[in-house]
């Protein structure tokens, strides 16, 4: 929330609880829903900043990247530039304003996700997924100058919440075997990348060859692992004895990754291209136009009152009507853009929803609707 990139991922063998840890269940939300709630709780408590949140959701399946929010968009490309680092395009990003809306976006993405049944897990993730939230914020009081440039800088950060597909031994089914080979290859590359990053060498990291490009997963994690992010890794293991070898491997991976040293910095951009700046500027310009339209309407009204002949009066009336339509359109656009920018006062306080949840539940029971209710501190979601 303060401009430092963050990445969280779960690593472990198939069926050891990665998806469970990241997504959780209705009565026990996982890392992703909890992180989303925390983001909104944070915004509610910070009085001097305003925020714009964008989310995207992708999966890497058999070494191709698919946009889960726009599933027709297959085989997306990875690009890199100095300002943005490594990024995927064309990737759909959606602006979100409530935790409930974010969870709906995730659910939509989940429906497009690749699952399959394996010997170990009835609903096994056959792909790696990356849920990304981009958080832009600016000082509420930095102001806007009309016409032209917005003032102040924007703090920008990415939160990547990653659910990896599980490593597994060779499966009997051909499709599963192919998927397994891709999954194992990317996880192996991840292991190699981590080893290289933690090698005992006097050379700086920039002088060592690190095979980020050998898999889509490591290429996507490149920015996080090679520098500007705080990374948390959750290792999941499965207790039964036959899993001992996989458990040992997971723990070795965990102990290696703990040694990676990162230097996360706060990202400040002056760019007017930040969406929050663009919207602030547009709101200010629209308000300016609205004031001009109001002035014109006042003048038209004043002229109408001075007893003009009928045909001229009708012309004025028509212009007045058109002016009112323009004013309504301007107001609607201003309201829409203003709603997208979040501040401590625009995020619904927890107490209101806590108070409403039992009422809603009682109302649903009263009309005999069968339901599961998921209540997070800021959202009430019927599924
Ligand atoms: N801590 C837990 N408590 C209760 N159930 C759990 C827990 N962890 C995992 N499970 C259950 O175990 C099963 C497998 O878990 P999950 O799908 O999260 O594994 P995974 O590591 O993501 O597997 P894969 O890599 O195959 O996708 C699921 O039915 C899940 O609900």
XYZ file of C-alpha atoms and ligand atoms in Angstrom:
414
model
C 0.000 0.000 0.000
C 3.029 2.249 0.355
C 4.459 1.673 -3.099
C 6.530 -1.444 -2.570
C 5.835 -4.438 -4.790
C 4.784 -7.637 -3.077
C 4.585 -11.239 -4.209
C 3.146 -14.173 -2.326
C 3.224 -17.711 -3.616
C 2.510 -21.195 -2.360
C 4.875 -24.003 -3.297
C 4.466 -27.716 -2.660
C 3.535 -31.068 -4.095
C 0.134 -31.735 -5.597
C -2.748 -31.920 -3.089
C -0.688 -30.463 -0.253
C -2.977 -27.423 0.134
C -1.654 -24.606 -2.083
C -5.045 -23.599 -3.490
C -6.578 -24.096 -0.065
C -4.004 -21.734 1.437
C -4.296 -19.098 -1.283
C -8.080 -19.112 -1.775
C -9.391 -20.811 1.368
C -12.991 -21.727 1.866
C -16.154 -19.835 2.635
C -15.743 -20.160 6.397
C -11.966 -19.812 6.305
C -10.796 -17.296 3.696
C -7.287 -17.804 2.347
C -4.444 -15.394 1.613
C -6.109 -13.845 -1.461
C -9.465 -12.825 0.099
C -7.700 -11.727 3.294
C -5.204 -9.624 1.352
C -8.055 -7.982 -0.544
C -9.840 -7.146 2.698
C -6.615 -5.713 4.098
C -6.178 -3.453 1.074
C -9.614 -1.914 1.574
C -9.182 -1.718 5.361
C -5.943 0.166 4.796
C -7.577 2.645 2.426
C -10.310 3.256 4.975
C -7.779 4.200 7.597
C -5.557 6.504 5.562
C -7.112 9.939 5.445
C -4.682 11.891 3.328
C -4.380 9.669 0.222
C -6.652 8.517 -2.568
C -6.344 5.226 -4.438
C -7.108 3.536 -7.705
C -7.059 -0.272 -7.829
C -6.795 -2.402 -10.965
C -6.764 -6.183 -11.082
C -5.856 -8.839 -13.612
C -5.867 -12.631 -13.444
C -3.891 -14.953 -15.706
C -2.839 -18.563 -15.867
C 0.189 -20.284 -17.323
C -1.024 -23.565 -18.767
C 1.328 -25.821 -20.722
C 3.701 -22.851 -21.150
C 1.076 -20.589 -22.691
C -0.346 -17.572 -20.912
C -4.133 -17.206 -20.863
C -6.118 -14.225 -19.669
C -8.655 -15.623 -17.204
C -10.732 -12.435 -17.397
C -10.810 -12.609 -21.159
C -10.431 -16.331 -21.941
C -10.588 -15.851 -25.725
C -7.262 -14.108 -25.362
C -4.845 -17.036 -25.636
C -1.092 -17.176 -25.788
C -0.328 -13.748 -24.369
C 3.195 -12.402 -24.686
C 5.670 -11.328 -22.055
C 7.346 -7.971 -22.627
C 9.887 -5.963 -20.753
C 10.659 -2.302 -20.569
C 12.657 -0.191 -18.205
C 9.702 1.625 -16.684
C 7.250 -1.252 -16.310
C 9.664 -4.134 -15.816
C 8.367 -7.495 -17.042
C 4.690 -7.475 -18.003
C 2.109 -9.416 -19.999
C 0.096 -7.954 -22.833
C -2.612 -7.652 -23.990
C -3.991 -8.400 -20.538
C -7.406 -7.232 -19.368
C -7.300 -5.052 -16.271
C -10.440 -4.178 -14.363
C -10.848 -1.270 -11.987
C -12.294 -2.401 -8.677
C -13.902 -0.437 -5.882
C -15.124 -3.000 -3.349
C -13.821 -6.336 -1.974
C -17.042 -7.945 -3.171
C -16.357 -6.813 -6.707
C -12.794 -8.202 -6.538
C -14.049 -11.594 -5.348
C -16.565 -11.645 -8.205
C -13.772 -10.943 -10.684
C -11.755 -13.827 -9.184
C -14.740 -16.161 -9.333
C -15.229 -15.298 -12.971
C -11.569 -16.039 -13.604
C -11.766 -19.318 -11.665
C -14.467 -20.552 -14.039
C -12.054 -20.181 -16.934
C -9.202 -21.894 -15.099
C -7.695 -25.271 -16.048
C -8.394 -27.946 -13.494
C -8.124 -31.686 -13.870
C -8.423 -34.761 -11.768
C -5.183 -36.524 -10.829
C -4.463 -39.616 -8.778
C -3.737 -37.355 -5.814
C -6.208 -34.510 -6.118
C -9.717 -34.660 -7.517
C -9.603 -30.972 -8.426
C -5.974 -30.317 -9.165
C -4.734 -26.967 -10.490
C -3.063 -27.811 -13.766
C -1.819 -24.299 -14.237
C 0.023 -21.588 -12.352
C -2.196 -18.575 -11.729
C -1.192 -15.000 -11.057
C -3.722 -12.637 -9.541
C -2.341 -9.147 -9.739
C -3.534 -5.971 -8.092
C -2.023 -2.672 -9.136
C -2.325 -0.017 -6.483
C -1.946 3.628 -7.464
C -2.194 6.348 -4.864
C -1.664 10.068 -4.570
C -1.759 12.727 -1.921
C -5.361 13.939 -1.682
C -4.201 17.507 -1.371
C -1.746 17.591 -4.247
C -4.393 19.266 -6.407
C -4.892 19.653 -10.151
C -4.135 22.618 -12.364
C -6.435 23.442 -15.286
C -5.696 23.279 -18.133
C -2.792 20.934 -18.379
C -0.644 19.209 -15.887
C -1.570 17.343 -12.759
C 0.623 18.011 -9.770
C 2.307 15.625 -7.371
C 3.680 12.153 -7.811
C 1.912 8.825 -7.809
C 2.936 5.871 -5.709
C 2.576 2.683 -7.669
C 2.906 -0.937 -6.637
C 1.957 -4.430 -7.696
C 0.705 -7.197 -5.481
C 1.112 -10.626 -7.099
C -0.742 -13.492 -5.471
C 0.335 -16.718 -7.097
C -1.064 -20.217 -6.867
C 1.397 -22.649 -8.402
C 0.427 -25.958 -9.921
C 1.746 -28.852 -7.857
C 4.797 -30.900 -8.666
C 3.971 -34.552 -9.196
C 5.279 -37.879 -10.299
C 4.480 -39.109 -13.834
C 0.769 -39.722 -14.359
C -0.720 -42.522 -16.448
C -3.113 -40.342 -18.499
C -1.490 -38.763 -21.598
C -2.915 -35.246 -21.132
C -2.054 -35.266 -17.438
C 1.463 -36.457 -18.331
C 1.924 -33.595 -20.801
C 0.643 -31.053 -18.268
C 2.821 -32.646 -15.590
C 5.906 -32.325 -17.777
C 5.272 -28.579 -18.290
C 4.486 -28.050 -14.606
C 7.600 -29.915 -13.507
C 9.769 -28.075 -16.027
C 8.704 -24.639 -14.809
C 9.054 -25.644 -11.165
C 12.500 -27.088 -11.926
C 13.476 -23.812 -13.592
C 12.164 -21.957 -10.554
C 14.412 -24.158 -8.398
C 17.433 -23.477 -10.639
C 16.762 -19.737 -10.630
C 16.578 -19.732 -6.832
C 19.806 -21.775 -6.599
C 21.643 -19.351 -8.868
C 20.341 -16.361 -6.942
C 21.689 -17.818 -3.730
C 24.982 -19.228 -5.020
C 28.000 -18.453 -2.912
C 29.879 -16.235 -5.285
C 31.671 -12.943 -5.142
C 30.058 -11.869 -8.437
C 27.103 -9.462 -8.230
C 23.727 -10.989 -9.230
C 23.723 -8.915 -12.436
C 26.905 -10.694 -13.581
C 25.578 -14.236 -13.109
C 23.493 -15.947 -15.782
C 20.128 -16.677 -14.242
C 17.814 -18.671 -16.526
C 14.673 -16.581 -15.984
C 13.789 -17.030 -19.643
C 13.671 -20.822 -19.486
C 10.049 -20.829 -18.354
C 7.124 -18.431 -18.454
C 6.729 -18.705 -14.679
C 10.272 -17.585 -13.866
C 10.127 -14.889 -16.546
C 6.986 -13.480 -14.917
C 8.549 -13.658 -11.474
C 11.772 -12.083 -12.744
C 11.064 -8.556 -11.460
C 10.053 -9.877 -8.055
C 12.900 -12.356 -7.614
C 15.674 -10.219 -8.940
C 15.054 -7.108 -6.985
C 12.195 -4.779 -6.481
C 9.686 -6.681 -4.361
C 9.054 -8.224 -1.024
C 8.381 -11.911 -1.525
C 6.667 -14.332 0.823
C 6.707 -18.025 0.059
C 4.418 -20.528 1.686
C 5.661 -24.100 1.576
C 2.912 -26.700 1.798
C 3.670 -30.299 2.674
C 1.605 -33.411 3.001
C 2.196 -35.581 6.095
C 1.775 -39.225 4.866
C 5.020 -41.207 4.670
C 4.928 -41.921 0.891
C 5.261 -38.149 0.412
C 8.526 -37.991 2.318
C 10.657 -37.396 -0.779
C 8.435 -34.570 -2.074
C 8.241 -33.097 1.429
C 12.039 -33.076 1.678
C 12.294 -31.399 -1.731
C 9.772 -28.736 -0.736
C 11.626 -28.018 2.487
C 14.948 -27.799 0.633
C 13.366 -25.333 -1.793
C 12.009 -23.331 1.137
C 15.364 -23.169 2.886
C 17.092 -22.084 -0.354
C 14.570 -19.384 -1.163
C 14.954 -17.921 2.330
C 18.483 -16.956 1.343
C 17.452 -14.783 -1.610
C 18.257 -11.191 -0.764
C 15.968 -8.560 -2.251
C 16.157 -4.800 -2.184
C 12.605 -3.550 -2.440
C 12.227 0.178 -2.954
C 9.235 2.458 -2.982
C 8.038 3.211 -6.536
C 7.218 6.848 -7.150
C 6.201 7.956 -10.618
C 5.798 11.489 -11.782
C 4.137 10.313 -14.945
C 0.773 11.752 -15.883
C 0.093 8.396 -17.472
C -0.829 6.885 -14.111
C -4.532 6.184 -14.380
C -5.384 7.990 -11.160
C -3.751 11.187 -12.491
C -5.550 10.801 -15.817
C -8.893 10.451 -14.073
C -8.229 13.337 -11.666
C -7.401 15.558 -14.603
C -10.480 14.431 -16.516
C -12.697 15.088 -13.465
C -11.250 18.591 -13.097
C -11.754 19.331 -16.790
C -15.319 18.028 -16.709
C -16.082 20.154 -13.631
C -14.721 23.154 -15.463
C -16.983 22.402 -18.466
C -19.918 21.870 -16.122
C -19.387 25.325 -14.607
C -19.265 26.854 -18.084
C -22.469 25.031 -19.059
C -24.154 26.246 -15.856
C -23.163 29.843 -16.673
C -24.542 29.510 -20.203
C -27.801 28.074 -18.937
C -28.142 30.983 -16.495
C -27.659 33.447 -19.355
C -30.211 31.628 -21.539
C -32.725 31.684 -18.685
C -32.174 35.396 -18.109
C -32.779 36.085 -21.818
C -35.927 33.969 -21.785
C -37.396 36.157 -19.077
C -37.227 39.410 -21.033
C -40.375 38.886 -23.119
C -38.980 37.822 -26.509
C -41.224 36.931 -29.432
C -42.393 33.300 -29.602
C -40.078 31.886 -32.312
C -36.947 33.278 -30.652
C -38.129 32.088 -27.257
C -38.553 28.594 -28.683
C -34.994 28.646 -29.990
C -33.786 29.582 -26.527
C -35.878 26.802 -25.005
C -34.342 24.269 -27.366
C -30.833 25.447 -26.483
C -31.749 25.323 -22.815
C -32.898 21.723 -23.203
C -29.719 20.744 -25.045
C -27.640 22.471 -22.353
C -29.453 20.481 -19.662
C -28.712 17.222 -21.473
C -25.023 18.137 -21.695
C -25.034 19.019 -18.002
C -26.567 15.655 -17.049
C -24.021 13.773 -19.189
C -21.157 15.716 -17.625
C -22.462 15.077 -14.115
C -22.847 11.346 -14.802
C -19.285 11.048 -16.088
C -17.931 13.011 -13.104
C -19.849 10.760 -10.696
C -18.625 7.641 -12.468
C -14.959 8.686 -12.374
C -15.215 9.925 -8.802
C -16.582 6.539 -7.713
C -13.511 4.786 -9.170
C -11.155 6.760 -6.955
C -11.186 5.434 -3.427
C -10.579 7.288 -0.228
C -11.100 6.670 3.473
C -14.630 8.070 3.246
C -15.721 6.143 0.147
C -14.858 2.668 1.469
C -17.790 1.191 3.398
C -17.077 0.891 7.106
C -16.969 -2.648 8.456
C -19.639 -2.006 11.105
C -22.388 -1.381 8.544
C -21.837 -4.725 6.861
C -21.468 -6.604 10.148
C -24.774 -5.181 11.161
C -26.379 -6.071 7.838
C -25.077 -9.634 7.545
C -27.384 -11.290 10.121
C -30.304 -9.289 8.740
C -29.576 -10.455 5.213
C -29.153 -14.029 6.368
C -32.452 -13.916 8.208
C -34.132 -12.400 5.151
C -32.760 -15.147 2.898
C -33.857 -17.867 5.336
C -37.285 -16.215 5.566
C -37.883 -16.573 1.841
C -36.515 -20.122 1.841
C -33.536 -19.525 -0.454
C -30.824 -22.110 -0.003
C -27.473 -20.435 0.061
C -23.939 -20.363 1.274
C -23.004 -17.063 2.732
C -19.464 -15.822 2.719
C -18.879 -12.873 4.956
C -15.574 -11.161 4.920
C -15.255 -7.999 6.983
C -16.156 -5.869 3.971
C -18.264 -8.004 1.712
C -21.279 -10.175 1.830
C -21.438 -12.588 -1.023
C -24.131 -15.075 -1.893
C -23.008 -18.030 -3.972
N -5.358 -27.139 5.826
C -6.357 -27.810 5.248
N -7.480 -28.087 5.921
C -8.492 -28.756 5.344
N -8.468 -29.217 4.065
C -7.385 -28.968 3.350
C -6.276 -28.246 3.887
N -5.324 -28.162 2.928
C -5.827 -28.783 1.857
N -7.057 -29.277 2.102
C -7.896 -30.040 1.151
O -7.040 -30.945 0.448
C -7.393 -31.009 -0.946
C -6.195 -30.638 -1.809
O -5.825 -29.295 -1.522
P -5.469 -28.238 -2.669
O -6.334 -28.401 -3.860
O -5.408 -26.921 -1.998
O -4.006 -28.746 -3.036
P -2.983 -28.127 -4.072
O -1.657 -28.169 -3.399
O -3.457 -26.823 -4.555
O -3.043 -29.227 -5.217
P -2.691 -29.089 -6.801
O -1.254 -28.716 -6.884
O -2.947 -30.476 -7.325
O -3.637 -28.090 -7.335
C -8.559 -30.075 -1.145
O -9.741 -30.825 -1.105
C -8.475 -29.144 0.058
O -9.741 -28.643 0.412
